[in-house]
Coordinates of C-alpha atoms in Angstrom, one line a residue:
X1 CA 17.2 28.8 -39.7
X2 CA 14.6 27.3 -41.7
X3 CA 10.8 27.8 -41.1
X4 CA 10.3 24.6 -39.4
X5 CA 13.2 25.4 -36.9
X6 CA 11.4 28.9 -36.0
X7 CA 7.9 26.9 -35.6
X8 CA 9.7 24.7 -33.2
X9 CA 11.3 27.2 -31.4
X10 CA 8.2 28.7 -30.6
X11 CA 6.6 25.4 -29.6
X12 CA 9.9 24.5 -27.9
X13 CA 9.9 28.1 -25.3
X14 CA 5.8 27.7 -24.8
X15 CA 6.5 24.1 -23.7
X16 CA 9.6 25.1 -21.4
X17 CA 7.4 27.4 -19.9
X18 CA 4.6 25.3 -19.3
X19 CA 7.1 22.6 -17.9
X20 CA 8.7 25.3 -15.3
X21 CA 4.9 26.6 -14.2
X22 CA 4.0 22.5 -13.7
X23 CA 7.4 22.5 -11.5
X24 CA 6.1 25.1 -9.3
X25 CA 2.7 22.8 -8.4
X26 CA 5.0 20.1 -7.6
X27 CA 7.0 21.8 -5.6
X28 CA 4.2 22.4 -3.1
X29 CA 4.2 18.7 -2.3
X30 CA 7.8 18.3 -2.1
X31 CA 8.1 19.6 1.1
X32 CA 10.1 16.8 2.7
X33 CA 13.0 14.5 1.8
X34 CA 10.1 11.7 1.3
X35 CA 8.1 14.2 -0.9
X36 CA 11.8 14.9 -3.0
X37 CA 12.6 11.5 -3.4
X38 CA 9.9 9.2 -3.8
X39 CA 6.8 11.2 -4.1
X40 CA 5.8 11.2 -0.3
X41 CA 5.1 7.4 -2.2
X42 CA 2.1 8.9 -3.2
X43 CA 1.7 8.0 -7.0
X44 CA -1.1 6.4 -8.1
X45 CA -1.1 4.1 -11.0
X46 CA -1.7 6.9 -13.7
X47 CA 1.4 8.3 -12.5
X48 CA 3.4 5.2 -12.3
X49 CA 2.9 4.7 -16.1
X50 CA 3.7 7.7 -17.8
X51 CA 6.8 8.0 -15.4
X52 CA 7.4 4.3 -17.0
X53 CA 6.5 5.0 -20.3
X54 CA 8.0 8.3 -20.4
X55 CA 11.5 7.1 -19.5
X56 CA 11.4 3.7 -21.5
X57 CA 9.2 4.5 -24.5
X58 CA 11.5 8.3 -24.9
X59 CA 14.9 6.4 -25.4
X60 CA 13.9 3.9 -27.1
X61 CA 11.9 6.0 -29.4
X62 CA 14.6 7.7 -30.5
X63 CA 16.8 4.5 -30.7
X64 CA 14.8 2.3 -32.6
X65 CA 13.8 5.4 -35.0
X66 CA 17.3 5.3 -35.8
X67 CA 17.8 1.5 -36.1
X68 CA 14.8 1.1 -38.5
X69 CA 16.4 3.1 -41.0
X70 CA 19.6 1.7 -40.8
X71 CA 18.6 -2.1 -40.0
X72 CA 15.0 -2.0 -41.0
X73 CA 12.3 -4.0 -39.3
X74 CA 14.4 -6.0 -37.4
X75 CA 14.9 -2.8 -34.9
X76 CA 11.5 -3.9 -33.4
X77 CA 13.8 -6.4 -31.7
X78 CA 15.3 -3.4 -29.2
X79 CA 11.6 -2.8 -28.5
X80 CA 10.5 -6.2 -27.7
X81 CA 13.5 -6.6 -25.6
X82 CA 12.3 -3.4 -23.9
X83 CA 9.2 -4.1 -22.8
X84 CA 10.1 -7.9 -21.2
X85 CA 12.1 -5.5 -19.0
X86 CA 9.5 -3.7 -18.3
X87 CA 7.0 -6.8 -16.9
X88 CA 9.4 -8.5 -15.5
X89 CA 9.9 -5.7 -12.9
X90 CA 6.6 -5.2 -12.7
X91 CA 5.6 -9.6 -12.0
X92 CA 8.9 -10.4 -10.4
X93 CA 10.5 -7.0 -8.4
X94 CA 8.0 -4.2 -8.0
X95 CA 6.4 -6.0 -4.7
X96 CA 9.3 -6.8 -2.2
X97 CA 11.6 -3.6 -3.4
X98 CA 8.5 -1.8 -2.5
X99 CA 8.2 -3.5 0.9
X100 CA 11.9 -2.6 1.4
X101 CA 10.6 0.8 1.1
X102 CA 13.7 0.6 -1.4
X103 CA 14.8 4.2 -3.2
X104 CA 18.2 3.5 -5.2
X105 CA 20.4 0.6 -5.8
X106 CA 23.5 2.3 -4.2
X107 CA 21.1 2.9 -0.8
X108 CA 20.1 -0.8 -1.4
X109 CA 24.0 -1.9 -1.0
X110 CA 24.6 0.6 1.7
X111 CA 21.5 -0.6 4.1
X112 CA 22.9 -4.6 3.5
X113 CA 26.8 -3.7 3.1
X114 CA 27.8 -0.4 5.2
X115 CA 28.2 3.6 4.4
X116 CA 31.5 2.6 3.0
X117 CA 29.8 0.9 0.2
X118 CA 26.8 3.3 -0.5
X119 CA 29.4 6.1 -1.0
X120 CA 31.4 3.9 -3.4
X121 CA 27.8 3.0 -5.6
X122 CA 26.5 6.6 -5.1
X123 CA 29.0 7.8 -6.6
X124 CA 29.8 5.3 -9.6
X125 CA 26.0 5.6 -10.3
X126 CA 25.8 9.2 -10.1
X127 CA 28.7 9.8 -12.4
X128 CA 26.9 7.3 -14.9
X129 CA 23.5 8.7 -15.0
X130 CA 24.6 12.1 -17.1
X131 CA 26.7 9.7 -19.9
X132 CA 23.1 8.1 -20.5
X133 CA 21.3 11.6 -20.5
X134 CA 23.5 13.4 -22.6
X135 CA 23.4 10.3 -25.1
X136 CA 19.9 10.3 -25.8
X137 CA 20.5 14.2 -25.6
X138 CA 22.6 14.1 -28.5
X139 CA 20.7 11.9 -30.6
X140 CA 17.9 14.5 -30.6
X141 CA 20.1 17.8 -30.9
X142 CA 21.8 16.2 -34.4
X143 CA 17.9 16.1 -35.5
X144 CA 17.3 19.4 -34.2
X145 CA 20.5 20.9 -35.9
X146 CA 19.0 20.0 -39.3
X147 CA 16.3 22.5 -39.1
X148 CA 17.4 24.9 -36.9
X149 CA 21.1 25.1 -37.1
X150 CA 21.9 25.2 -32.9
X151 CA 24.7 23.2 -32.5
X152 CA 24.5 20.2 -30.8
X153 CA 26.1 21.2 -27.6
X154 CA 24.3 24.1 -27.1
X155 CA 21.0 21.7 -27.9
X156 CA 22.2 19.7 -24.8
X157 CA 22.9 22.3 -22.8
X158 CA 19.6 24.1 -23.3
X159 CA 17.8 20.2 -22.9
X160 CA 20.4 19.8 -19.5
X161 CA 19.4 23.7 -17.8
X162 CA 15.7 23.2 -18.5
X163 CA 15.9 19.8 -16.6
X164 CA 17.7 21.2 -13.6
X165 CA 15.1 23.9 -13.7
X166 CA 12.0 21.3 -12.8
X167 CA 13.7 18.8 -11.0
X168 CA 15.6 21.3 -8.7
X169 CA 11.9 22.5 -7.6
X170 CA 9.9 19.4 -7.0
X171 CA 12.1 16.6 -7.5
X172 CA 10.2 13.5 -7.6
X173 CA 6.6 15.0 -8.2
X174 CA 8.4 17.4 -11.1
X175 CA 8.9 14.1 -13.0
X176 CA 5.7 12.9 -12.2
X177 CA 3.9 15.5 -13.7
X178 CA 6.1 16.9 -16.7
X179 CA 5.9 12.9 -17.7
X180 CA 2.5 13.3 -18.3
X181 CA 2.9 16.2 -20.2
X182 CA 5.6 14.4 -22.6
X183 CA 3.5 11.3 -22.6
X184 CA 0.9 13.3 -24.5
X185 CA 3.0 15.2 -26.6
X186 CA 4.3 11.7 -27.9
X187 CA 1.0 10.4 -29.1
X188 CA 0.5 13.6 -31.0
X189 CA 3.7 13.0 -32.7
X190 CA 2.6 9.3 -33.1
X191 CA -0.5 10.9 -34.8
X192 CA 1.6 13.2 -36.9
X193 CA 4.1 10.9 -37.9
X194 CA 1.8 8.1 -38.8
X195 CA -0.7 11.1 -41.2
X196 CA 3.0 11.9 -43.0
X197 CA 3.7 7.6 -43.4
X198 CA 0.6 7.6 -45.1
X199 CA 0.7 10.3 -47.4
X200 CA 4.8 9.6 -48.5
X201 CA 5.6 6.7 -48.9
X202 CA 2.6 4.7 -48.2
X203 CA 2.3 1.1 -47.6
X204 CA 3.6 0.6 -51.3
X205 CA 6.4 2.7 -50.7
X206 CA 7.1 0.3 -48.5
X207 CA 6.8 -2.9 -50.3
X208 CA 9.2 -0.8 -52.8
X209 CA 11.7 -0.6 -50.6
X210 CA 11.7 -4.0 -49.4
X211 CA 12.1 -5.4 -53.1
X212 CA 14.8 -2.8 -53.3
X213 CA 16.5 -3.8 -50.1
X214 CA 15.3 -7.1 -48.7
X215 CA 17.1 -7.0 -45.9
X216 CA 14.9 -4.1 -44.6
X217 CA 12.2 -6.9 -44.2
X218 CA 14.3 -9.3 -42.7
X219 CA 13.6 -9.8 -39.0
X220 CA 17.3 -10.9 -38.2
X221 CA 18.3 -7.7 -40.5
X222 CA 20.4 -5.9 -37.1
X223 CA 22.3 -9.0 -37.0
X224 CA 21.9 -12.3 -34.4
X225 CA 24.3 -11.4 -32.3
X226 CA 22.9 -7.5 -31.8
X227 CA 19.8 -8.5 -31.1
X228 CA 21.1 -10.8 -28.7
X229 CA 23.2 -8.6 -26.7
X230 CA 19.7 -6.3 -26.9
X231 CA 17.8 -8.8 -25.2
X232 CA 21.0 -9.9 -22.7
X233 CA 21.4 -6.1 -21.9
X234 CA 18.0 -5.5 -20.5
X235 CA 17.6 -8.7 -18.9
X236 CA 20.5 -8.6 -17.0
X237 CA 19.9 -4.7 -16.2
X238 CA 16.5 -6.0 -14.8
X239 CA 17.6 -5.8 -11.5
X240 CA 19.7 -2.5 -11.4
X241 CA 17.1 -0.3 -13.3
X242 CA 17.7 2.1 -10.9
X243 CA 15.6 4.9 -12.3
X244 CA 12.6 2.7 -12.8
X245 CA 12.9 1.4 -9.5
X246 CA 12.6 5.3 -8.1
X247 CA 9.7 5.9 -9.8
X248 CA 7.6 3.0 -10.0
X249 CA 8.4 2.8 -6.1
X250 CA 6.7 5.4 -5.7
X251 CA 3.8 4.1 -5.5
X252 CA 0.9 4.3 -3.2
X253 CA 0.2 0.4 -2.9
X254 CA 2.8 -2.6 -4.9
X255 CA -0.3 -3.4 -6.8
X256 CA -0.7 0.2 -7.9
X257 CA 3.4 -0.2 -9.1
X258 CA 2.4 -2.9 -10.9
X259 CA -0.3 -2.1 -13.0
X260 CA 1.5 1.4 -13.8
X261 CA 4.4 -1.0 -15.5
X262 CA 2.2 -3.3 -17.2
X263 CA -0.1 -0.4 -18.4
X264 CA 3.2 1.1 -19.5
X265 CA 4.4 -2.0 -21.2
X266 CA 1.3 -1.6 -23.6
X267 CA 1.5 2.2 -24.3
X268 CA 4.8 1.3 -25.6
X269 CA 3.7 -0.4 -28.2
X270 CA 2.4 1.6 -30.5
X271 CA 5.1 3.8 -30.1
X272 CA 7.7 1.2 -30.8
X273 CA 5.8 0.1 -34.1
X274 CA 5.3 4.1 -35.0
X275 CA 9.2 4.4 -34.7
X276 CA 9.5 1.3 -37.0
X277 CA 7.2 2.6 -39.4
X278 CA 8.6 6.2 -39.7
X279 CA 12.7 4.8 -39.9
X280 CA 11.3 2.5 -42.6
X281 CA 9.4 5.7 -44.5
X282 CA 12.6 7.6 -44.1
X283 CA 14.5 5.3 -45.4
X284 CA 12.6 5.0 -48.5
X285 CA 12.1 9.0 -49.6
X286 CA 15.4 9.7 -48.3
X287 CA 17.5 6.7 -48.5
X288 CA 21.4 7.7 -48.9
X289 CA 22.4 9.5 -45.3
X290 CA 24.4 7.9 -42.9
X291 CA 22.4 8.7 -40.0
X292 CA 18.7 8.0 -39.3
X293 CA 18.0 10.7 -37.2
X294 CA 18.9 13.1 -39.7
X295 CA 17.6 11.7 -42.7
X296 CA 14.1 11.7 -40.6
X297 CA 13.5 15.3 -40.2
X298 CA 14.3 15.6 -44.2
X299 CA 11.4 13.3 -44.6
X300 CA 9.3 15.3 -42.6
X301 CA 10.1 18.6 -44.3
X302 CA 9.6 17.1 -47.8
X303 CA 5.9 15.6 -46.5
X304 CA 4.3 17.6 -44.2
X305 CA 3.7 21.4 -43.3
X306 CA 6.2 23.3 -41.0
X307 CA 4.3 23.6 -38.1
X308 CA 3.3 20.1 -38.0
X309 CA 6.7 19.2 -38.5
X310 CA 7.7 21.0 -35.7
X311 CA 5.6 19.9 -33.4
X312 CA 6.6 16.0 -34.5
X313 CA 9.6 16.7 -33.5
X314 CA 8.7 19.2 -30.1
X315 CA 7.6 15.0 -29.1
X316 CA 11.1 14.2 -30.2
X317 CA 12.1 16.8 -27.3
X318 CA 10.0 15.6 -24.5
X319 CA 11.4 12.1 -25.7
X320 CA 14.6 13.1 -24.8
X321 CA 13.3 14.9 -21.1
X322 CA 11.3 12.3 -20.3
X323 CA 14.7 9.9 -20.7
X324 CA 17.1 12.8 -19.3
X325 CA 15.0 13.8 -16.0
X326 CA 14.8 10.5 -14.2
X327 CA 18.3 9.6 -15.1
X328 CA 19.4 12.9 -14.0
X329 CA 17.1 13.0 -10.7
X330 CA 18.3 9.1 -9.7
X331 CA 21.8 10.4 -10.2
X332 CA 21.4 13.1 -8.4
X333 CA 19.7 11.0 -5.8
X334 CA 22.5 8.5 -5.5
X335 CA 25.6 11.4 -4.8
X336 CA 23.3 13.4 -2.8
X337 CA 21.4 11.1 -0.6
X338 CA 23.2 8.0 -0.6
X339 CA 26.9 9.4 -1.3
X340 CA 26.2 11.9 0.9
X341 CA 24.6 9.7 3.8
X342 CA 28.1 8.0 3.5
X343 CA 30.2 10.9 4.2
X344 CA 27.7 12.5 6.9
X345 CA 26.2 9.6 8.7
X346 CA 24.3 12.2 10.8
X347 CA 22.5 14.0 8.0
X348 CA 18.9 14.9 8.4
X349 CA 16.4 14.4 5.7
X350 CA 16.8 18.2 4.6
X351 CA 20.5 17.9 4.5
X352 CA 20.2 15.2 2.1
X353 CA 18.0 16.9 -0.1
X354 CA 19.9 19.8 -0.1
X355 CA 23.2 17.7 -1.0
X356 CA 21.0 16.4 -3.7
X357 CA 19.5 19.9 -5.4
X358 CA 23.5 20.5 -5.3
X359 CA 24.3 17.1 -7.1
X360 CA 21.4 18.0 -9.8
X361 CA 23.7 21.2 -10.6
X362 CA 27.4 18.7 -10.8
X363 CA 25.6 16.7 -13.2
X364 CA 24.0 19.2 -14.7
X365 CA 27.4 20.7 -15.9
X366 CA 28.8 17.2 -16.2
X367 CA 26.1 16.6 -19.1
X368 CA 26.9 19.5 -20.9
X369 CA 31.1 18.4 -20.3
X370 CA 30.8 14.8 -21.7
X371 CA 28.9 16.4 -24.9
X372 CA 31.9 18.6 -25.6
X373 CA 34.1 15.7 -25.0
X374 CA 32.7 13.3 -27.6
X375 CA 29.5 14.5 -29.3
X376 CA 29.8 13.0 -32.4
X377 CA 29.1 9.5 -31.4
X378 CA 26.2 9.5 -28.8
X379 CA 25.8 5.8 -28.3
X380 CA 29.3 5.6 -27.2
X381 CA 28.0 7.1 -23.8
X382 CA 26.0 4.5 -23.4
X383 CA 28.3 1.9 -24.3
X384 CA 31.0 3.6 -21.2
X385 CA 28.0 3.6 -18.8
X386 CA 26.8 0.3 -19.2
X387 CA 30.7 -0.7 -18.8
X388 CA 30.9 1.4 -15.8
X389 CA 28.0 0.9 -13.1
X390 CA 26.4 -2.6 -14.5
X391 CA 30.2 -4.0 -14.2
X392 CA 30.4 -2.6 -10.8
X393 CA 26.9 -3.1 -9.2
X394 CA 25.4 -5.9 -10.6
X395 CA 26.7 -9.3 -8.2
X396 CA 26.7 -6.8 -4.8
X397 CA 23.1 -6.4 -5.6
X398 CA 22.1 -9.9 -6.0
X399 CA 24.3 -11.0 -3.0
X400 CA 22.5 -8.4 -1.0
X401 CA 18.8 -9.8 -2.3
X402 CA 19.7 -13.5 -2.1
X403 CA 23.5 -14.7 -0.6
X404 CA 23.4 -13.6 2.9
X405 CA 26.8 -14.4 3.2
X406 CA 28.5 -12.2 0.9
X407 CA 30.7 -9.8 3.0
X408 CA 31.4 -6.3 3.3
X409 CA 35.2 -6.6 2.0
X410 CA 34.1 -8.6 -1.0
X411 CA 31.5 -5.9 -2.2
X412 CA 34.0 -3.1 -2.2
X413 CA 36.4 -5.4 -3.9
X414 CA 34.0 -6.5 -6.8
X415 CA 32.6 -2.4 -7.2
X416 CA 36.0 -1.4 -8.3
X417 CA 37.1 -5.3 -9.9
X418 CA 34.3 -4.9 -11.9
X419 CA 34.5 -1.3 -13.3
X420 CA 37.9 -1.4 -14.0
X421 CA 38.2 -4.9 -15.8
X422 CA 35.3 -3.8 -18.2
X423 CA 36.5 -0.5 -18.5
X424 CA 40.4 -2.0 -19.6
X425 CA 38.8 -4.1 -22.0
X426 CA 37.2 -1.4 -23.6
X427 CA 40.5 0.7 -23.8
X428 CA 42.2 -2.6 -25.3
X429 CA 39.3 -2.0 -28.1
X430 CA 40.4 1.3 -28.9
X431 CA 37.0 2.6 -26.9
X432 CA 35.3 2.1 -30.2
X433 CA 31.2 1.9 -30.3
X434 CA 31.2 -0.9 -32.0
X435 CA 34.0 -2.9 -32.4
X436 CA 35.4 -4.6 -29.5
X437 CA 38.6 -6.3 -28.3
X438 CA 38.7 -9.8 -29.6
X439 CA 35.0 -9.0 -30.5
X440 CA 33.6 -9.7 -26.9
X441 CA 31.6 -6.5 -25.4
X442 CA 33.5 -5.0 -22.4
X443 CA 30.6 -4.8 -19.7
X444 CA 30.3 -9.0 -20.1
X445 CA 33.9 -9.1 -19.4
X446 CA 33.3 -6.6 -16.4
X447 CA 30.2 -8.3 -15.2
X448 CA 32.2 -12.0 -15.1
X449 CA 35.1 -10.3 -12.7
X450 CA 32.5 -8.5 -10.5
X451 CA 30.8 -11.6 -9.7
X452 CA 34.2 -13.6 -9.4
X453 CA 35.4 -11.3 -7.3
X454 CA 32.7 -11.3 -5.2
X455 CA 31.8 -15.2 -4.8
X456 CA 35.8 -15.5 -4.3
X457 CA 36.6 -12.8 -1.5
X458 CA 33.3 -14.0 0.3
X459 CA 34.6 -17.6 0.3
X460 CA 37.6 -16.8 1.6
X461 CA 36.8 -14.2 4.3
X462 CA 33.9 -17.0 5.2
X463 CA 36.4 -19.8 5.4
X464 CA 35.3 -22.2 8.5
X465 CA 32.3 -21.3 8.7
X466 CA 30.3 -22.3 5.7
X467 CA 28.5 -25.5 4.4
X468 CA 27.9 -27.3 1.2
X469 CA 24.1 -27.9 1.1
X470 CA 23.8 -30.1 -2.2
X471 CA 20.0 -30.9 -3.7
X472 CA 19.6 -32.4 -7.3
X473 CA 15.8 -30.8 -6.8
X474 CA 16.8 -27.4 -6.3
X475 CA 17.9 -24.7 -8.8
X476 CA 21.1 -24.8 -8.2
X477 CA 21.2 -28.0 -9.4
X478 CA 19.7 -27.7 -13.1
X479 CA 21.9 -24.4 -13.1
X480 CA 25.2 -26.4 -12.6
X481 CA 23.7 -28.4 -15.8
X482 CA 23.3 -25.2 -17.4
X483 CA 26.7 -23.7 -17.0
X484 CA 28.1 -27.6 -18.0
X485 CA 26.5 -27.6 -21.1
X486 CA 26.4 -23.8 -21.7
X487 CA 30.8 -24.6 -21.6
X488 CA 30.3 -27.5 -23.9
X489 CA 28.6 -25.4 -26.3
X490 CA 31.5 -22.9 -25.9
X491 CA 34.2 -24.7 -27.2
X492 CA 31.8 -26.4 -29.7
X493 CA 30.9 -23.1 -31.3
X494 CA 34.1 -21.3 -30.2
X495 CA 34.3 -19.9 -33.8
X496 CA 31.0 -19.3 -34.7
X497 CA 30.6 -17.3 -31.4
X498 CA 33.9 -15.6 -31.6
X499 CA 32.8 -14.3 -35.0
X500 CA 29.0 -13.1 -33.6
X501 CA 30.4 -11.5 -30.6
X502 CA 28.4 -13.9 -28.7
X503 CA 31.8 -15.3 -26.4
X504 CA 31.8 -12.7 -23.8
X505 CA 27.9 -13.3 -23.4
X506 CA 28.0 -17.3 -23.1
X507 CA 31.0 -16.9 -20.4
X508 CA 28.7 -14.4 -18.4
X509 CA 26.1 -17.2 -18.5
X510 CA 28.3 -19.7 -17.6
X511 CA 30.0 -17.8 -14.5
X512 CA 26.0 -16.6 -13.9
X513 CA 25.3 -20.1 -13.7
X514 CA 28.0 -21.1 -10.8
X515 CA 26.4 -18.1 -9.1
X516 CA 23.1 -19.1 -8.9
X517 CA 24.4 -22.5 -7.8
X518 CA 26.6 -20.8 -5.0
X519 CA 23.8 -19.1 -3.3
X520 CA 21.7 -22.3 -3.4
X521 CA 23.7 -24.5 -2.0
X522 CA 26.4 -22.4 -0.2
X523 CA 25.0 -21.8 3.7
X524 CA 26.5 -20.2 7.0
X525 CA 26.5 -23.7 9.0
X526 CA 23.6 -23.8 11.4
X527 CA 25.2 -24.2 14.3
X528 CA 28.3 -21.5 15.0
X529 CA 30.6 -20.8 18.1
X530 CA 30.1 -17.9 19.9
X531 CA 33.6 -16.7 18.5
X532 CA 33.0 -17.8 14.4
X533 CA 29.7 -15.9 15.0
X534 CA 30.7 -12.6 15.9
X535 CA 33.9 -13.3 12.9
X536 CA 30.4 -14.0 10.5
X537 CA 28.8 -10.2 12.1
X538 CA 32.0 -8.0 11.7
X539 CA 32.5 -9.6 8.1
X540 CA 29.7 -8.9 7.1

C-alpha cells in the first residue's frame, strides 16, 4: 500500500464513523413508516438540494471524469444533459407528484393499476437499483485499487455494508443528512483538484494537449450519436427518476421541492466543469492508460502531497455514497413497501418498514453478487438496468398520469413485454457495453414494445366503448405531424442513422409520437350503459 492509500484509509474509517454517529441522529426522527420513507415530508429546501446534488452531481462526477479523459471536452455534454433533467422535474413534476403525496413509481402504478402491478414494478425496480449502485461502486473501487491495492470487490462490499449501516437506522433522514456531509466533502475535492490543475498541467498544458490531440477540444469529440442517446436517456428517464422523486418529495411545501432542484441544478455546475478540467489534466501528464479513472489518481500522486491526494479522492468516496444510498434506499423501498404491500394487503406502516430494513440487507448482498459477476466493466450495469426497469415502466406510468383508459391487463402485459424485448435484443448483441445488435441500443427497442403493448391491449380490452376525439388545435395533432415526418426522415437517413446508432432512437420518437396522439384524442365515450360501465371499472 502506498502512502496515499494509508492517508485515505485513515480519512476513509474517520468518515465511516462520523457517517454511522449522523445515522444515529436521524434515527430519532424516523420513528414512523412516514419518517422512514419520506422524511415525515419534512425537508426543507437545504435538504432537498444536497439530496439532489448528492445523488446527480456523485454519478456523474465520476462519469464525466472518466469521459473527459477519454473523449475530452465534449463529456460536458453528459452534464448538460444532466442538469435539464434536473429542472425539468423541478418546473414540470415536483408540484402534482407532491400533491399525490407520491413515494415511488412502482407505488404510483399500484395506487392507479392494482397490488398485482405494484408487486410486479417493486420488484423489477428493486432488483435494478443495486446494478446502478454497484456500477458507480466500481468505478471508484478501480481508482481506489491504484493506491491502496483492495480489490475491487472488497471496495464494493466495504462501500455496500457501510450504506446498509446508515440507511438501515434512519432511512430517509440518514440520506438526508450524510448528503450534506458528501456535499461538502465534494467541494473540498473541487478545491483540491482545481490547486493540482493549476500547478500540472496548467492552462498551457492544456492548450498543449489540444494541439497534440484536437479532438480533445472538439465539442462533438464523444461522437453525435453518444451525446444524443445522453440527452434521449435522461429525458425520457424524466419521469421514472424514481430516486429523485423520493427525495425531492420529501419536501415540506412543492415550492420548497422546487427550489432544492433548481439550487441543485446550479451546484452542479462547477462540479461538472471541475470533472472536465481534471480528465483533461489527466489526460495530458498521464496520457497512455486505457481507463480515466485510473490514470486520474496517477496524476494526483505525481502533483500533489499524499494527504491531499487522499482526501481528493475520500470526495471520490462520498461521490459514490451519495449515488449508492438513494438508489439503494428507493430499491429497498419499492420490494419492501410496495412489493410487500402487494403480497400483504393488510400490512401496517411498521410492517412495511420492517420488510424494507430486510430488503436494504437482499440488496445489500445482491450489490456485492453482481460485482463478482462482472466487475470489470462497470458501465455494463448500467446499460442492463436501464434495459430492465425503463423498458418495463416507462408507458404504465404515463398511462397512469395522463390515459385514463389504459387497463389493468395491458400494464402487466407491457411490464414484462417491455423487459424482455429490450433485454433479447441485448442478448442478440452479445450483452456487449457498447456495441449493439444492428447498432440500435436495446432499452429503445424495449421502450417501443412497452408502449405498443400497452396502447394495443388497452384498445382491445376497451373495444366498444371508446371514441375518436380528433382536433387539428390540440397536441395530438402536431404530434401525428411529428411522427409523419420523424418516419420520413427515417427512411431518408436510414443509412446515416443506422451507422450513428441513432435508428432505435427515431423509432422510439416515432412510436412516442402516436402515443401522445392516442391519449389526446382517444376518450371513454361520454355517455356509457350501465353494463359497458361496470366492463370500463373491472378493466380497469
Amino acid at each position: 500500500m502506498t502512502e496515499v492509500g494509508y492517508w485515505f484509509i485513515g480519512f476513509a474509517l474517520a468518515y465511516t464513523f462520523f457517517l454511522i454517529f449522523v445515522s444515529q441522529i436521524a434515527r430519532k426522527r424516523a420513528t414512523n413508516g412516514s419518517g422512514f420513507f419520506v422524511g415525515g415530508r419534512g425537508f426543507n429546501t437545504l435538504f432537498v438540494t444536497v439530496c439532489i446534488t448528492g445523488l446527480f452531481s456523485g454519478s456523474s462526477y465520476i462519469s464525466i471524469l472518466e469521459l473527459s479523459y477519454l473523449t475530452g471536452i465534449s463529456a460536458i455534454w453528459y452534464g448538460v444533459a444532466e442538469t435539464i433533467h434536473i429542472l425539468i422535474i423541478a418546473l414540470v413534476l415536483i408540484a402534482p407528484f407532491r400533491k399525490r403525496a407520491l413515494i415511488t413509481i412502482s407505488g404510483l402504478l399500484g395506487d392507479r393499476y392494482g397490488e398485482k402491478v405494484r408487486g410486479i414494478a417493486g420488484v423489477i425496480t428493486a432488483f435494478t437499483f443495486p446494478m446502478w449502485s454497484v456500477a458507480t461502486a466500481l468505478a471508484f473501487a478501480s481508482a481506489l485499487s491504484v493506491f491502496t491495492g483492495i480489490s475491487l470487490i472488497a471496495s464494493v462490499a466495504l462501500t455496500a455494508l457501510l450504506l446498509l449501516v446508515y440507511l438501515h437506522f434512519g432511512g430517509m433522514w440518514s440520506i438526508g443528512f450524510t448528503q450534506l456531509s458528501n456535499v461538502i466533502v465534494f467541494f473540498i475535492m473541487l478545491a483540491i483538484g482545481t490547486y493540482a490543475f493549476f500547478i500540472n498541467p496548467g492552462i498551457e498544458g492544456i492548450h498543449t494537449l489540444f494541439a497534440e490531440k484536437p479532438q480533445f477540444a472538439s465539442w462533438d469529440g464523444a461522437g453525435i450519436q453518444t451525446i444524443i442517446a445522453w440527452f434521449g436517456t435522461f429525458l425520457f428517464n424524466v419521469i421514472l427518476a424514481q430516486a429523485a422523486f423520493q427525495m425531492a418529495l420529501s419536501c415540506k411545501t412543492p415550492e420548497q421541492g422546487r427550489r432544492g432542484l433548481i439550487y441543485a441544478s446550479v451546484l452542479g455546475i462547477p462540479l461538472i466543469v471541475g470533472a472536465v478540467l481534471f480528465g483533461l489534466a489527466a489526460a495530458s501528464v498521464v496520457p497512455n492508460e486505457t481507463r480515466g479513472l485510473v490514470a486520474v489518481p496517477l496524476y494526483l500522486m505525481q502533483t500533489l502531497p499524499a494527504p491531499l491526494v487522499a482526501l481528493f479522492f475520500l470526495g471520490f468516496w462520498a461521490a459514490a455514497l451519495s449515488w449508492g444510498a438513494p438508489c439503494q434506499f428507493s430499491g429497498a423501498t419499492s420490494l419492501g413497501r410496495d412489493a410487500g404491500k402487494a403480497f400483504n394487503p393488510k400490512a401496517t406502516e411498521l410492517q412495511l418498514v420492517g420488510y424494507t430494513k430486510k430488503s436494504l440487507v437482499l440488496l445489500t448482498v445482491l450489490m456485492v453478487i453482481f460485482a463478482l459477476l462482472r466487475s470489470e466493466q462497470s458501465a455494463w450495469w448500467n446499460v442492463f438496468a436501464w434495459v430492465t426497469r425503463n423498458s418495463a415502466t416507462f408507458a404504465p406510468v404515463v398511462a397512469a398520469l395522463f390515459w385514463p383508459i389504459a387497463t389493468r391487463k395491458a400494464a402487466v402485459v407491457s411490464l414484462f413485454a417491455g423487459s424482455a424485448s429490450g433485454l433479447i435484443w441485448y442478448h442478440l448483441g452479445g450483452w456487449e457495453v457498447n456495441e449493439f445488435y444492428k447498432n440500435v441500443h436495446p432499452v429503445w427497442i424495449g421502450m417501443i414494445f412497452n408502449i405498443l403493448t400497452l396502447m394495443i391491449v388497452s384498445l382491445i380490452d376497451n373495444d366498444g366503448v371508446l371514441e375518436w376525439r380528433f382536433s387539428f388545435r390540440s397536441l395530438g395533432f402536431f404530434s401525428i405531424l411529428f411522427s409523419i415526418f420523424s418516419t420520413i426522415f427515417l427512411f431518408k437517413e436510414m443509412v446515416s442513422l443506422q451507422k450513428n446508432g441513432l435508428t432505435g432512437l427515431v423509432l422510439l420518437l416515432i412510436v412516442s409520437g402516436l402515443f401522445l396522439a392516442a391519449m389526446n384524442f382517444i376518450r371513454e365515450r361520454k355517455a356509457l350503459g350501465e353494463e359497458q360501465q361496470q366492463t370500463m371499472l373491472n378493466k380497469s
